[in-house]
Structures are given as C-alpha cells and as structure tokens.
Tab-separated table of C-alpha atoms and ligand atoms in Angstrom:
chain	number	residue	atom	x	y	z
A	1	MET	CA	11.190	5.764	-54.286
A	2	PRO	CA	11.019	3.028	-56.317
A	3	VAL	CA	11.553	-0.418	-54.628
A	4	PRO	CA	13.427	-3.133	-56.814
A	5	LEU	CA	12.508	-6.897	-56.735
A	6	PHE	CA	15.666	-7.908	-55.125
A	7	ASP	CA	18.853	-6.100	-54.315
A	8	PRO	CA	21.468	-8.750	-54.840
A	9	THR	CA	24.536	-5.452	-54.804
A	10	SER	CA	23.298	-4.617	-51.324
A	11	PRO	CA	23.364	-6.764	-48.670
A	12	ARG	CA	27.282	-7.057	-50.127
A	13	ALA	CA	28.360	-3.641	-50.490
A	14	PRO	CA	30.203	-3.931	-46.368
A	15	LEU	CA	31.986	-7.381	-47.825
A	16	ARG	CA	33.842	-5.227	-50.202
A	17	ALA	CA	37.108	-5.292	-48.778
A	18	ASP	CA	37.282	-8.676	-47.255
A	19	LEU	CA	36.148	-9.870	-50.992
A	20	ARG	CA	38.570	-8.116	-52.637
A	21	ALA	CA	41.148	-9.591	-50.502
A	22	ALA	CA	39.564	-12.927	-51.203
A	23	VAL	CA	39.766	-12.743	-54.932
A	24	HIS	CA	43.710	-11.481	-54.868
A	25	ARG	CA	44.640	-14.506	-52.039
A	26	VAL	CA	42.755	-16.733	-55.377
A	27	LEU	CA	45.212	-14.527	-57.718
A	28	ASP	CA	48.508	-15.271	-55.303
A	29	GLY	CA	47.709	-18.491	-54.960
A	30	GLY	CA	48.101	-19.928	-58.639
A	31	ALA	CA	45.065	-22.498	-58.274
A	32	PHE	CA	41.847	-21.773	-60.110
A	33	VAL	CA	39.802	-25.561	-59.437
A	34	LEU	CA	39.143	-27.214	-57.668
A	35	GLY	CA	41.485	-25.737	-55.150
A	36	PRO	CA	42.330	-24.970	-51.286
A	37	GLU	CA	39.559	-22.414	-51.525
A	38	VAL	CA	36.872	-25.061	-52.839
A	39	GLU	CA	37.983	-27.908	-50.845
A	40	ALA	CA	37.789	-25.002	-47.532
A	41	PHE	CA	34.332	-23.505	-48.560
A	42	GLU	CA	33.015	-27.261	-49.143
A	43	THR	CA	33.770	-28.298	-45.183
A	44	GLU	CA	32.577	-24.540	-43.743
A	45	PHE	CA	29.753	-24.903	-46.056
A	46	ALA	CA	28.898	-29.073	-44.669
A	47	ALA	CA	29.330	-27.403	-41.172
A	48	TYR	CA	26.881	-24.700	-41.751
A	49	LEU	CA	24.370	-27.384	-42.773
A	50	GLY	CA	24.914	-29.926	-40.364
A	51	ALA	CA	25.465	-31.966	-43.453
A	52	GLY	CA	28.012	-34.706	-42.866
A	53	HIS	CA	30.023	-33.962	-46.735
A	54	ALA	CA	29.369	-30.729	-49.338
A	55	ILE	CA	30.880	-31.207	-52.942
A	56	GLY	CA	31.313	-28.163	-54.422
A	57	VAL	CA	29.985	-28.549	-58.621
A	58	ALA	CA	29.446	-25.889	-61.522
A	59	ASN	CA	26.259	-24.958	-60.755
A	60	GLY	CA	22.740	-25.709	-58.791
A	61	THR	CA	20.819	-27.392	-62.676
A	62	GLU	CA	23.984	-30.415	-62.521
A	63	ALA	CA	24.199	-31.106	-59.036
A	64	ILE	CA	20.446	-32.473	-59.756
A	65	THR	CA	21.422	-34.447	-62.282
A	66	ILE	CA	24.516	-35.803	-60.705
A	67	ALA	CA	22.791	-36.094	-57.387
A	68	LEU	CA	20.326	-38.521	-58.863
A	69	ARG	CA	22.957	-40.322	-60.732
A	70	ALA	CA	24.927	-41.199	-57.360
A	71	LEU	CA	22.055	-42.188	-56.017
A	72	GLY	CA	21.847	-44.742	-59.411
A	73	VAL	CA	19.258	-43.239	-61.365
A	74	GLY	CA	18.642	-44.002	-64.795
A	75	PRO	CA	16.691	-45.063	-68.034
A	76	GLY	CA	13.893	-46.818	-67.043
A	77	ASP	CA	13.849	-45.093	-64.103
A	78	GLU	CA	10.818	-42.205	-62.987
A	79	VAL	CA	11.615	-39.316	-60.956
A	80	VAL	CA	8.737	-37.077	-59.078
A	81	VAL	CA	8.917	-33.570	-59.190
A	82	PRO	CA	7.004	-31.041	-58.231
A	83	SER	CA	5.515	-29.148	-61.664
A	84	PHE	CA	5.606	-25.762	-59.873
A	85	THR	CA	8.668	-24.876	-59.692
A	86	PHE	CA	11.948	-23.329	-61.883
A	87	TRP	CA	12.234	-24.852	-64.888
A	88	ALA	CA	15.198	-27.042	-63.843
A	89	SER	CA	14.481	-29.099	-60.969
A	90	ALA	CA	12.443	-31.192	-63.660
A	91	GLU	CA	15.286	-30.674	-66.341
A	92	ALA	CA	18.024	-32.026	-64.863
A	93	ILE	CA	16.164	-35.263	-64.997
A	94	PRO	CA	16.185	-36.671	-68.589
A	95	PRO	CA	19.904	-36.058	-69.013
A	96	THR	CA	19.423	-39.104	-66.679
A	97	GLY	CA	17.763	-41.679	-68.786
A	98	ALA	CA	15.192	-41.239	-66.256
A	99	VAL	CA	11.379	-39.482	-67.230
A	100	PRO	CA	10.148	-36.851	-65.117
A	101	VAL	CA	7.163	-37.717	-62.866
A	102	PHE	CA	5.068	-34.835	-62.024
A	103	CYS	CA	3.033	-33.675	-58.370
A	104	ASP	CA	0.972	-31.129	-57.367
A	105	VAL	CA	2.192	-28.440	-54.724
A	106	ASP	CA	-0.140	-27.222	-52.109
A	107	PRO	CA	-1.119	-23.853	-53.186
A	108	ASP	CA	-0.603	-22.055	-49.349
A	109	THR	CA	3.053	-23.434	-48.752
A	110	MET	CA	3.606	-23.959	-52.462
A	111	CYS	CA	6.113	-26.871	-51.955
A	112	VAL	CA	4.830	-30.591	-52.519
A	113	THR	CA	3.218	-32.451	-49.548
A	114	ALA	CA	3.340	-36.206	-48.656
A	115	GLU	CA	0.377	-36.529	-50.501
A	116	THR	CA	0.981	-34.866	-53.323
A	117	VAL	CA	4.350	-36.984	-54.377
A	118	LYS	CA	2.305	-39.884	-53.296
A	119	ALA	CA	-0.293	-39.551	-55.799
A	120	ALA	CA	3.003	-39.958	-58.371
A	121	LEU	CA	4.768	-42.563	-57.087
A	122	THR	CA	4.788	-45.625	-59.011
A	123	PRO	CA	6.746	-48.857	-59.205
A	124	LYS	CA	9.399	-47.483	-61.359
A	125	THR	CA	9.966	-44.267	-58.708
A	126	LYS	CA	13.863	-43.828	-58.366
A	127	ALA	CA	14.376	-40.791	-56.444
A	128	VAL	CA	11.680	-38.291	-55.653
A	129	ILE	CA	13.004	-34.130	-56.230
A	130	VAL	CA	11.673	-32.123	-53.548
A	131	VAL	CA	12.280	-27.939	-54.208
A	132	HIS	CA	12.271	-25.816	-50.569
A	133	LEU	CA	10.936	-23.306	-53.233
A	134	PHE	CA	10.899	-19.914	-52.711
A	135	GLY	CA	12.388	-20.610	-49.424
A	136	ASN	CA	9.451	-22.302	-47.430
A	137	VAL	CA	10.849	-25.964	-46.414
A	138	ALA	CA	9.215	-28.655	-47.957
A	139	PRO	CA	8.110	-32.419	-45.768
A	140	VAL	CA	11.267	-34.487	-46.376
A	141	ALA	CA	11.302	-36.670	-43.393
A	142	GLU	CA	7.429	-37.589	-44.144
A	143	ILE	CA	8.218	-38.171	-47.624
A	144	GLU	CA	11.112	-40.058	-46.893
A	145	ALA	CA	9.001	-42.422	-45.127
A	146	LEU	CA	7.022	-43.433	-48.025
A	147	GLY	CA	10.177	-45.114	-48.924
A	148	VAL	CA	11.836	-43.649	-51.431
A	149	PRO	CA	14.842	-41.499	-51.944
A	150	VAL	CA	14.746	-37.589	-51.694
A	151	VAL	CA	16.947	-35.608	-53.593
A	152	GLU	CA	16.341	-31.690	-51.961
A	153	ASP	CA	16.832	-29.097	-54.213
A	154	ALA	CA	17.814	-26.432	-51.440
A	155	ALA	CA	18.809	-23.654	-54.691
A	156	GLN	CA	16.225	-20.636	-52.844
A	157	ALA	CA	16.627	-21.877	-49.289
A	158	ALA	CA	20.393	-21.442	-48.380
A	159	GLY	CA	19.256	-20.221	-44.620
A	160	SER	CA	15.895	-21.348	-43.625
A	161	THR	CA	15.404	-23.768	-41.471
A	162	ILE	CA	13.059	-26.391	-39.233
A	163	ALA	CA	12.427	-27.237	-35.961
A	164	THR	CA	12.178	-31.242	-36.169
A	165	ALA	CA	11.769	-33.628	-33.637
A	166	ASP	CA	15.095	-33.920	-33.787
A	167	GLY	CA	15.786	-29.719	-33.299
A	168	VAL	CA	16.633	-27.258	-35.655
A	169	ARG	CA	17.856	-28.421	-38.615
A	170	ARG	CA	18.365	-27.036	-42.150
A	171	PRO	CA	17.354	-27.839	-46.113
A	172	GLY	CA	20.392	-29.318	-47.514
A	173	ALA	CA	20.322	-31.936	-44.309
A	174	LEU	CA	16.741	-32.954	-44.313
A	175	GLY	CA	16.622	-35.674	-46.785
A	176	THR	CA	19.273	-38.687	-48.563
A	177	ILE	CA	21.037	-36.047	-51.296
A	178	ALA	CA	20.782	-32.138	-51.702
A	179	THR	CA	21.522	-29.847	-54.178
A	180	PHE	CA	22.113	-25.945	-54.079
A	181	SER	CA	23.003	-23.454	-56.710
A	182	PHE	CA	24.906	-20.256	-55.668
A	183	TYR	CA	23.841	-18.088	-58.521
A	184	PRO	CA	24.602	-14.991	-57.930
A	185	SER	CA	20.348	-13.795	-57.549
A	186	LYS	CA	20.256	-16.895	-55.186
A	187	ASN	CA	19.724	-16.428	-50.932
A	188	LEU	CA	24.000	-17.478	-51.093
A	189	GLY	CA	25.339	-16.126	-54.867
A	190	ALA	CA	28.662	-16.296	-56.129
A	191	PHE	CA	29.857	-13.784	-58.535
A	192	GLY	CA	28.654	-16.360	-60.935
A	193	ASP	CA	27.838	-20.012	-61.804
A	194	GLY	CA	28.266	-22.753	-58.664
A	195	GLY	CA	26.591	-25.261	-57.225
A	196	ALA	CA	26.706	-27.852	-54.541
A	197	ILE	CA	25.463	-31.525	-53.601
A	198	THR	CA	25.154	-32.219	-49.673
A	199	CYS	CA	24.959	-35.959	-48.116
A	200	ALA	CA	25.185	-37.589	-45.197
A	201	ASP	CA	26.725	-40.436	-46.634
A	202	ALA	CA	30.720	-41.292	-47.507
A	203	ALA	CA	30.493	-43.730	-50.353
A	204	LEU	CA	27.665	-41.067	-51.430
A	205	ALA	CA	29.626	-38.617	-51.602
A	206	ASP	CA	32.694	-40.654	-53.125
A	207	ARG	CA	30.517	-41.397	-56.093
A	208	VAL	CA	29.418	-37.644	-56.496
A	209	ARG	CA	33.021	-35.976	-56.695
A	210	THR	CA	34.176	-39.407	-59.263
A	211	LEU	CA	30.894	-37.685	-61.656
A	212	ARG	CA	32.012	-34.035	-61.291
A	213	PHE	CA	35.292	-35.055	-62.588
A	214	HIS	CA	34.533	-37.198	-65.350
A	215	GLY	CA	33.455	-39.952	-63.551
A	216	SER	CA	36.943	-41.042	-62.591
A	217	GLU	CA	38.298	-40.786	-58.741
A	218	ASP	CA	42.191	-40.962	-59.593
A	219	LYS	CA	41.950	-38.648	-62.303
A	220	VAL	CA	43.887	-41.512	-64.635
A	221	ASP	CA	40.980	-44.281	-64.856
A	222	TYR	CA	37.555	-43.733	-65.436
A	223	VAL	CA	34.716	-45.552	-63.830
A	224	ASP	CA	32.397	-43.796	-65.327
A	225	ILE	CA	30.969	-41.910	-67.784
A	226	GLY	CA	30.705	-38.629	-65.583
A	227	TYR	CA	30.581	-34.757	-66.003
A	228	ASN	CA	32.657	-31.578	-65.805
A	229	SER	CA	31.020	-30.354	-63.355
A	230	ARG	CA	33.488	-28.312	-61.197
A	231	LEU	CA	33.129	-25.055	-58.793
A	232	ASP	CA	36.048	-22.658	-58.852
A	233	GLU	CA	38.849	-21.436	-56.802
A	234	LEU	CA	37.609	-17.762	-57.223
A	235	GLN	CA	33.113	-18.588	-56.615
A	236	ALA	CA	34.693	-20.545	-53.489
A	237	ALA	CA	36.452	-17.612	-52.121
A	238	ILE	CA	33.613	-15.277	-52.787
A	239	LEU	CA	31.634	-17.527	-51.202
A	240	ARG	CA	33.547	-18.258	-48.283
A	241	VAL	CA	33.728	-14.507	-47.599
A	242	GLN	CA	29.820	-14.733	-47.630
A	243	LEU	CA	28.806	-17.470	-45.672
A	244	PRO	CA	29.556	-16.085	-42.165
A	245	GLN	CA	26.678	-13.718	-43.229
A	246	LEU	CA	23.847	-16.291	-44.323
A	247	ASP	CA	21.933	-15.951	-41.066
A	248	ALA	CA	22.460	-12.691	-40.577
A	249	TRP	CA	20.780	-12.331	-44.393
A	250	ALA	CA	18.401	-14.961	-43.232
A	251	ALA	CA	16.856	-12.917	-40.815
A	252	ALA	CA	16.446	-9.687	-42.455
A	253	ARG	CA	14.185	-11.754	-45.002
A	254	VAL	CA	12.622	-13.237	-41.955
A	255	ALA	CA	12.085	-9.849	-40.880
A	256	ALA	CA	10.639	-8.811	-44.564
A	257	GLY	CA	8.269	-11.490	-44.474
A	258	ASP	CA	6.655	-10.783	-41.309
A	259	ARG	CA	6.441	-6.777	-42.441
A	260	TYR	CA	4.426	-8.128	-45.226
A	261	ALA	CA	2.703	-10.302	-43.327
A	262	ALA	CA	0.911	-7.834	-40.365
A	263	ALA	CA	0.459	-4.924	-43.654
A	264	LEU	CA	-0.992	-7.465	-46.318
A	265	ASP	CA	-3.225	-10.072	-44.080
A	266	GLY	CA	-6.481	-10.799	-45.329
A	267	ILE	CA	-5.581	-8.053	-48.293
A	268	VAL	CA	-3.451	-10.899	-50.470
A	269	THR	CA	-3.038	-14.513	-49.540
A	270	LEU	CA	0.274	-14.534	-47.787
A	271	PRO	CA	2.399	-17.449	-48.488
A	272	ARG	CA	2.368	-20.285	-45.545
A	273	ALA	CA	5.519	-21.806	-43.894
A	274	THR	CA	5.468	-24.852	-43.362
A	275	ALA	CA	4.774	-26.469	-40.362
A	276	GLY	CA	7.699	-26.055	-37.658
A	277	ALA	CA	9.894	-23.833	-41.011
A	278	ARG	CA	10.752	-20.189	-40.530
A	279	PRO	CA	11.415	-19.652	-44.125
A	280	ALA	CA	14.395	-17.467	-45.426
A	281	TRP	CA	12.072	-16.401	-48.466
A	282	HIS	CA	14.080	-16.034	-51.649
A	283	LEU	CA	11.497	-14.209	-52.792
A	284	TYR	CA	8.550	-13.636	-51.568
A	285	VAL	CA	5.300	-14.612	-52.742
A	286	ILE	CA	1.713	-13.519	-52.589
A	287	ARG	CA	-1.164	-14.633	-54.374
A	288	HIS	CA	-4.042	-13.145	-55.414
A	289	ALA	CA	-6.644	-13.717	-58.183
A	290	GLU	CA	-5.712	-10.377	-60.002
A	291	ALA	CA	-2.340	-10.973	-60.051
A	292	ASP	CA	-1.466	-10.239	-63.494
A	293	ARG	CA	-3.180	-6.160	-62.830
A	294	LEU	CA	-1.812	-5.628	-59.484
A	295	ALA	CA	2.072	-6.601	-60.815
A	296	ALA	CA	0.882	-4.305	-63.459
A	297	ALA	CA	-0.291	-1.308	-61.061
A	298	LEU	CA	3.034	-1.755	-59.207
A	299	THR	CA	5.006	-1.880	-61.810
A	300	ASP	CA	3.493	1.660	-62.594
A	301	ALA	CA	4.743	2.539	-59.180
A	302	GLY	CA	7.797	1.743	-59.718
A	303	ILE	CA	7.616	-1.155	-57.459
A	304	GLY	CA	9.537	-4.816	-58.937
A	305	ALA	CA	6.600	-7.469	-59.226
A	306	ARG	CA	6.598	-10.025	-61.279
A	307	PRO	CA	5.747	-13.855	-61.649
A	308	TYR	CA	7.905	-16.281	-61.717
A	309	TYR	CA	6.088	-19.780	-63.064
A	310	ARG	CA	2.906	-18.540	-64.291
A	311	THR	CA	3.120	-21.548	-67.422
A	312	PRO	CA	3.945	-25.381	-65.041
A	313	VAL	CA	7.181	-26.721	-66.023
A	314	HIS	CA	4.608	-30.147	-66.655
A	315	GLU	CA	2.618	-27.573	-69.288
A	316	GLN	CA	6.087	-26.704	-71.249
A	317	PRO	CA	6.228	-27.690	-74.749
A	318	PRO	CA	9.532	-30.172	-74.318
A	319	MET	CA	7.856	-31.272	-71.156
A	320	ARG	CA	4.331	-32.320	-72.770
A	321	GLN	CA	5.401	-35.863	-73.445
A	322	TRP	CA	5.277	-36.819	-69.766
A	323	ALA	CA	2.488	-34.535	-68.718
A	324	PRO	CA	0.851	-36.271	-66.420
A	325	SER	CA	-2.850	-37.468	-67.477
A	326	TYR	CA	-4.174	-36.309	-64.589
A	327	ALA	CA	-4.661	-32.339	-62.931
A	328	LEU	CA	-2.708	-31.142	-60.553
A	329	PRO	CA	-5.269	-28.400	-58.991
A	330	GLY	CA	-2.916	-27.267	-56.354
A	331	THR	CA	-0.270	-26.275	-59.224
A	332	ALA	CA	-2.910	-24.416	-61.392
A	333	GLU	CA	-3.996	-22.573	-58.612
A	334	ALA	CA	-0.568	-21.426	-57.331
A	335	ALA	CA	0.562	-20.438	-61.251
A	336	ARG	CA	-2.314	-18.878	-61.406
A	337	THR	CA	-2.449	-16.520	-59.035
A	338	HIS	CA	1.287	-16.138	-57.703
A	339	LEU	CA	3.265	-12.865	-57.789
A	340	ALA	CA	6.727	-11.898	-56.168
A	341	ILE	CA	7.015	-8.510	-54.515
A	342	PRO	CA	10.341	-7.065	-53.368
A	343	MET	CA	12.432	-9.106	-51.165
A	344	SER	CA	16.335	-8.704	-50.609
A	345	ALA	CA	18.687	-9.039	-47.154
A	346	ALA	CA	18.432	-4.916	-47.234
A	347	LEU	CA	14.847	-4.233	-47.646
A	348	THR	CA	13.807	-1.959	-44.897
A	349	ALA	CA	10.594	-1.238	-43.013
A	350	ALA	CA	10.212	2.243	-44.702
A	351	GLN	CA	10.631	-0.175	-47.930
A	352	THR	CA	7.970	-2.511	-47.221
A	353	ASP	CA	5.285	-0.182	-46.160
A	354	GLU	CA	6.040	1.485	-49.476
A	355	VAL	CA	5.515	-1.545	-51.134
A	356	SER	CA	2.795	-2.892	-48.469
A	357	THR	CA	0.664	0.357	-49.037
A	358	ALA	CA	1.214	0.108	-52.918
A	359	VAL	CA	-0.749	-3.535	-52.463
A	360	ARG	CA	-3.358	-1.679	-50.896
A	361	SER	CA	-3.882	0.922	-53.401
A	362	ALA	CA	-3.944	-0.967	-56.512
A	363	LEU	CA	-6.600	-3.278	-55.300
A	364	ALA	CA	-8.445	-0.169	-53.529
A	365	ALA	CA	-8.675	0.832	-57.034
A	366	ALA	CA	-9.895	-2.104	-58.351
B	1	PLP	C1	18.192	-22.049	-59.229
B	1	PLP	C2	17.592	-22.615	-59.349
B	1	PLP	C3	17.735	-24.674	-60.220
B	1	PLP	C4	19.294	-24.221	-60.744
B	1	PLP	O1	20.208	-23.852	-60.797
B	1	PLP	P1	21.572	-23.229	-61.750
B	1	PLP	O2	22.141	-22.752	-60.874
B	1	PLP	O3	20.908	-21.654	-62.273
B	1	PLP	O4	21.911	-24.126	-62.385
B	1	PLP	C5	17.582	-25.397	-59.932
B	1	PLP	N1	16.385	-25.354	-59.085
B	1	PLP	C6	15.716	-24.082	-58.519
B	1	PLP	C7	14.693	-24.491	-57.801
B	1	PLP	C8	16.938	-23.050	-58.777
B	1	PLP	O5	15.771	-22.039	-57.937
C-alpha cells in the first residue's frame, strides 16, 4: 500500500459535520473579515498557548514581517535567522528594511542554539528569528538570555510542548513574540491561507493590531505605514473547529515518531528532540549520507519521501548578497543529508511499519 508524505484529509474526516456547520454560521452571520469568529479564535488560541494575546493575520510570512515591525525593526537593523529553514523565515526580513544575518543550526535537532545565535550577533542586531523547525522546540529562553528579543517562527510547531522550570509550555508563548501559519498542511491548518501573531505584552499586541490594519487604530486616522493582513471569518471558524483536536493530533504525531525511532534507530540518523521538548512532528525528518538514493528507492516503493531544504536559504540567489563570510557547517550537513518520510496525525502503526521496512530494505540493498 502506498503511504503519502502527509495526509491532511483523514484527520479532518470526523469533523465534517462541525466544519459544515461553522461555514454555514459564517454565511448566516454576514461578517466576513475580522468579525466575531476571528475574535473568538484569537481568544481561544491565546488561551490554548498560554500566551496573553493572539492576533489573526493573513499568513505566516506576513506574520513574521509584522512581528518584526512591531518590535521596531527597520532600516539599518540586522535580524538573525537560521539558514536551514523554509525560505519565508528569512524572506520576511527585507520588507522591514532590515537585513538578514544567517546563523547555523545543530544538525541533530535542526534548530538554532544559543551558541549559533551568539556567533551572529553584532551591535546592529535588533531581533532573532528562532524557527521551531519540523515541530522541534528551539531553546528560546537561552537565546533571550543573550539580551536580544526573540521572534518565534512557530509555523511548524503548533501542538508541540517543552518542559521548562516554569512547567510545560508551548511554542508561541516562549519568547517576546511569536508567529504561526495556518496554511492547510500545517499542524493546525485552515482551508486557505491564515496566520497569527502571539505575545504577552499588551502594548506590543496593540502595535500588531494597528499594523495588520493599514497602520490605523480606529480606521479613521493612520499612525503608521501598515499592511492589509487579516484573517477572514471563514478560516477562523474552520480553525475553531479544529483547535480542540490539536492536542490529540499532536499525540498521534508523537506516537508515530516514537514508532519510527524504535524501528530505525541505528539505521538512519533520527531527529533529536531538544532538551525537554515533545515535538508534534510537522515533518518527520531523518538524515542519511545517501538521502537522495533513499528518497528514490522509497518513491519507487510508493512511499512519500522528499528533502525540503536541500539548498540552504543563504545560498539561494536573492539572499546571496547577505550570505555570511563564515561557514555554516551544521546547516550544510543538515541540508545535504535530511529527508522527510511520511508523517500525519492519521499515520497508523501499519503504515509506519511499512515505511520503516522500506527504509531498511532500501539501505540494505546498497
Ligand atoms: C509555512 C512556513 C512559513 C510561512 O507561512 P505561510 O502561511 O505559508 O506564509 C514561515 N516559516 C515556516 C518555518 C514555515 O514552515
């Protein structure tokens, strides 16, 4: 049986009636942008995360740009960002007028560390974008202890948790400000584009609300050059139906990851959770020296497998002008060897067994 790389449909199947009712509620309500559904979702999402405030925006990329602007990032500033991430983590920086400064990752966790961030800091550093890549949880507190505000790019980490000295906490409530994407394939996905910004500070939340609506606080006077970046009512209503399922979906991802780890330990390099983290694997990403040969063999066997970031962001042509003068060895290693294998909240034990067996036989056939 083929096993797809991800399956956004099956986990939502039991929610069909509730999703339909939510869509009808919006249709009957007659408010379509920034109305009661968005407001309710913002309250529910902030409560779920343990964040003070959540503000719905149009997508996860604009969420990062707006979060940076709300922190006061602008021309002349530098923003540290990992190079091993989705392109948008860095693409969101130049529109603020600031420039990206690329830092390395630990190839085992595929996340930044306090050391890799520290190496990229200069007197011009205004913020650090910390990506919770693949659902793993980067060490935000250690990085904020360096004295620079952290923007958590939590687009891939909805449902993940981390045990800290203050108890179990969630990405989105670890740093100064955080961003989410509700692109349909994310752990919490809408039926189109959507995003959110979360933070503890009320004044910062107010700046975000102003920026998302054209730089206006009252829709009459304009205090800033802002954005038209809003979450719509339909997406918010759809997200509200799914949010109560997020922890169960996360547990299913954790369990599937545990089955892979048990079956593939010693065969491939497994993704390592950061200290205290319980990653709700958005993607389950293994590493192997012959990742491309493995990907080809799995694809031939009907199993979804693909690298996501084979070329690091700083080596893509539009970013080369900001490429660091020093090497990023962890990035190079992760980029060369990583491979995503099937992961979803609906992945069964039979499926993870089938994938694991196919990985073993592909590598044994070398
Ligand atoms: C998806 C994603 C984004 C961008 O989100 P969009 O909603 O697609 O704009 C940013 N960063 C990371 C790490 C992502 O995975």
